[in-house]
């Protein structure tokens, strides 16, 4: 059916559909991707959530079982003693995952390393940078990527340690998000990108971070909206 | 948990507790849970349609609250709206997941809808009444089946396909009803 909506109306209707949760499958994945890579679209989605918010006054209460709180409490993670420990713990988890099987190892987008990677550095590195940030005074990640060596360096600020871990995504212009794996909550990290992922690190692509359940392997799609994002700029 | 007589006081206490959760205060999370678990579980149960799954989703909802409380801005959203949105989105994520679809396939037909429209009540204690009246007025302006479908999408977490089957109309017709209805709703609300 032809609705004769203008492009702006189409976009607003899509934001409303995502806010209401009407979409499924590929359409839902596409809309989630757009909300990750396009802050203006994400704002439209938030505006629809706000418009519909008075309906939240109508839910009927129901009592959950007593075990629910115990389950929540078990999953709360206190702030780790120091940032380096957090990254090392994560590194060990990732390596453990990589050793499970060749398939799992192949699925790993990259492995976080705490030691500098002894990559051959050419005389004139081609650099790409991105400032991955939220609109509020939230988390901030600075990314520096050397295209000649495939080395990505991150400075990570402002994530609260907990059961959900920041997961880094690269979103090519007009493409689907590809997970680069989970990162620490704070501090520095370095990683060497495998060749297929290097092709995605181009000018105009977006780096975004979502909070995801801790996983040894990168997720296939984000489960929520980006907490921070930024465009890649080549220098 | 006893509610304070004043809704404003409840809201103030909830904002204070959420702010403390944002600083990593576990006791404050328990306080938020005590104040809101019945409401948020109501949301999860209605959309998931089944207690065990709704309780699993409720756990992830409060973990998200623990993670994201630092981003809550009391000047931009009411605390109960902020929490309810996290719960509803979490329950819809579950419904759209492979596991959610598998569990729901085992439920009797219409089980989710049977969680009962007549049990809905106007709990305005924490939701601004004025905005509620305006939205309800604008929803009432819509054609009956369009309004019912938009409400079913919100409260049951129904997809276009489910709504089309429910109203026995083609998918394209349902999409057209809802998209036009939502844009009319926005015009009626009149705040861009």
Short mmCIF file of C-alpha atoms in Angstrom, two decimals, chain A residues 1-5 9-10 12-14 16-25 28 32 44 48-78 135-136 138-139 160-165 185 211 223-225 227, chain B residues 21-22 26 29-30 33 37-39 41-43 45-47 51 55 58-59 62-64 66-67 71 76 81 84-85 88-89 92-93 96 119-123 127 131-132 135-136 139 150-151 153-155 157-161 163 172-173 175-176 178-180 182-183 185-186 189 191-192:
data_model
loop_
_atom_site.label_atom_id
_atom_site.label_comp_id
_atom_site.label_asym_id
_atom_site.label_seq_id
_atom_site.Cartn_x
_atom_site.Cartn_y
_atom_site.Cartn_z
CA UNK A 1 0.00 0.00 0.00
CA UNK A 2 1.36 3.38 -0.98
CA UNK A 3 1.22 5.77 1.91
CA UNK A 4 2.63 8.81 0.10
CA UNK A 5 4.74 9.74 3.09
CA UNK A 9 7.61 11.31 7.56
CA UNK A 10 8.99 7.90 6.56
CA UNK A 12 9.71 9.57 11.73
CA UNK A 13 7.35 6.63 11.19
CA UNK A 14 10.34 4.26 11.30
CA UNK A 16 7.94 5.37 15.97
CA UNK A 17 7.91 1.73 14.82
CA UNK A 18 11.20 1.07 16.56
CA UNK A 19 10.03 2.84 19.74
CA UNK A 20 6.80 0.83 19.76
CA UNK A 21 8.68 -2.41 19.01
CA UNK A 22 6.57 -3.28 15.96
CA UNK A 23 9.48 -4.43 13.83
CA UNK A 24 11.09 -7.86 13.71
CA UNK A 25 13.89 -9.64 11.88
CA UNK A 28 14.34 -4.37 13.28
CA UNK A 32 18.59 -0.55 15.35
CA UNK A 44 13.52 10.71 17.08
CA UNK A 48 8.51 8.78 20.45
CA UNK A 49 9.26 6.94 23.68
CA UNK A 50 8.53 10.21 25.49
CA UNK A 51 5.28 10.82 23.57
CA UNK A 52 3.97 7.36 24.51
CA UNK A 53 5.28 7.53 28.07
CA UNK A 54 1.90 8.37 29.70
CA UNK A 55 0.73 4.86 28.72
CA UNK A 56 3.19 3.55 31.32
CA UNK A 57 0.62 4.65 33.90
CA UNK A 58 -1.68 1.82 32.82
CA UNK A 59 0.33 -1.35 33.49
CA UNK A 60 -1.12 -3.75 36.03
CA UNK A 61 1.31 -4.51 38.85
CA UNK A 62 2.48 -8.09 39.43
CA UNK A 63 4.70 -9.52 42.17
CA UNK A 64 7.90 -11.27 41.06
CA UNK A 65 9.21 -14.25 43.02
CA UNK A 66 11.64 -13.71 45.89
CA UNK A 67 14.47 -15.40 43.99
CA UNK A 68 14.57 -12.58 41.43
CA UNK A 69 16.40 -10.15 43.72
CA UNK A 70 18.95 -12.84 44.69
CA UNK A 71 19.66 -13.39 41.00
CA UNK A 72 20.18 -9.68 40.45
CA UNK A 73 22.48 -9.36 43.45
CA UNK A 74 24.63 -12.28 42.27
CA UNK A 75 25.19 -10.54 38.92
CA UNK A 76 26.23 -7.19 40.34
CA UNK A 77 29.92 -6.67 39.92
CA UNK A 78 31.75 -4.25 42.15
CA UNK A 135 25.81 13.53 24.04
CA UNK A 136 25.79 13.73 27.84
CA UNK A 138 28.97 9.92 29.69
CA UNK A 139 31.60 7.48 28.51
CA UNK A 160 31.01 1.75 35.15
CA UNK A 161 32.25 -1.80 35.82
CA UNK A 162 29.42 -4.29 36.03
CA UNK A 163 27.63 -7.24 34.50
CA UNK A 164 27.34 -5.55 31.10
CA UNK A 165 30.52 -4.89 29.15
CA UNK A 185 35.60 -0.20 31.32
CA UNK A 211 26.52 -2.36 26.65
CA UNK A 223 20.96 -5.70 21.68
CA UNK A 224 20.40 -2.05 22.51
CA UNK A 225 21.12 1.52 21.58
CA UNK A 227 25.89 4.63 24.63
CA UNK B 21 22.66 3.77 42.13
CA UNK B 22 24.51 5.85 39.55
CA UNK B 26 23.99 -1.41 46.01
CA UNK B 29 19.49 -0.47 43.96
CA UNK B 30 17.58 -2.60 46.47
CA UNK B 33 13.82 -2.54 43.34
CA UNK B 37 9.68 -4.23 41.01
CA UNK B 38 5.91 -4.82 41.02
CA UNK B 39 5.38 -2.29 38.26
CA UNK B 41 7.40 -7.10 36.61
CA UNK B 42 3.86 -6.24 35.48
CA UNK B 43 5.37 -4.90 32.25
CA UNK B 45 4.82 -10.42 32.51
CA UNK B 46 2.35 -8.79 30.17
CA UNK B 47 4.80 -8.75 27.23
CA UNK B 51 6.29 -15.94 34.63
CA UNK B 55 11.46 -13.05 35.89
CA UNK B 58 13.27 -8.56 35.09
CA UNK B 59 16.74 -9.54 36.34
CA UNK B 62 17.69 -4.22 36.98
CA UNK B 63 21.22 -5.08 35.83
CA UNK B 64 20.72 -2.51 33.06
CA UNK B 66 22.58 -0.65 37.68
CA UNK B 67 24.70 -0.02 34.59
CA UNK B 71 22.88 8.35 32.57
CA UNK B 76 14.58 15.15 31.13
CA UNK B 81 9.04 6.42 32.85
CA UNK B 84 9.41 1.45 32.55
CA UNK B 85 10.99 2.12 29.15
CA UNK B 88 9.42 -2.64 28.15
CA UNK B 89 12.37 -2.57 25.73
CA UNK B 92 10.38 -6.72 23.66
CA UNK B 93 14.03 -7.69 23.00
CA UNK B 96 11.93 -10.83 19.34
CA UNK B 119 -6.88 -5.35 35.02
CA UNK B 120 -5.39 -2.19 33.57
CA UNK B 121 -5.74 0.67 35.91
CA UNK B 122 -4.85 4.30 35.90
CA UNK B 123 -1.85 4.39 38.19
CA UNK B 127 3.06 9.61 35.88
CA UNK B 131 0.34 14.60 29.68
CA UNK B 132 -1.67 11.41 30.10
CA UNK B 135 -2.24 11.47 24.89
CA UNK B 136 -5.51 9.70 25.66
CA UNK B 139 -5.58 8.35 20.88
CA UNK B 150 -1.37 0.81 18.62
CA UNK B 151 -2.36 -0.04 22.20
CA UNK B 153 1.65 -2.96 20.14
CA UNK B 154 2.49 -1.00 23.28
CA UNK B 155 1.01 -3.31 25.93
CA UNK B 157 4.60 -6.03 22.39
CA UNK B 158 2.82 -7.30 19.27
CA UNK B 159 4.50 -7.11 15.85
CA UNK B 160 2.87 -5.88 12.64
CA UNK B 161 2.37 -9.51 11.57
CA UNK B 163 -1.58 -7.33 14.71
CA UNK B 172 0.30 -3.79 4.32
CA UNK B 173 -3.07 -2.55 5.55
CA UNK B 175 1.25 -1.04 8.50
CA UNK B 176 -0.63 1.75 6.75
CA UNK B 178 -0.49 2.29 12.24
CA UNK B 179 1.94 4.57 10.41
CA UNK B 180 -0.82 7.02 9.51
CA UNK B 182 1.10 7.48 14.63
CA UNK B 183 1.71 10.52 12.41
CA UNK B 185 -1.12 11.21 16.85
CA UNK B 186 2.02 13.31 16.58
CA UNK B 189 0.08 16.12 20.36
CA UNK B 191 4.95 19.23 19.98
CA UNK B 192 6.94 18.46 16.84
#
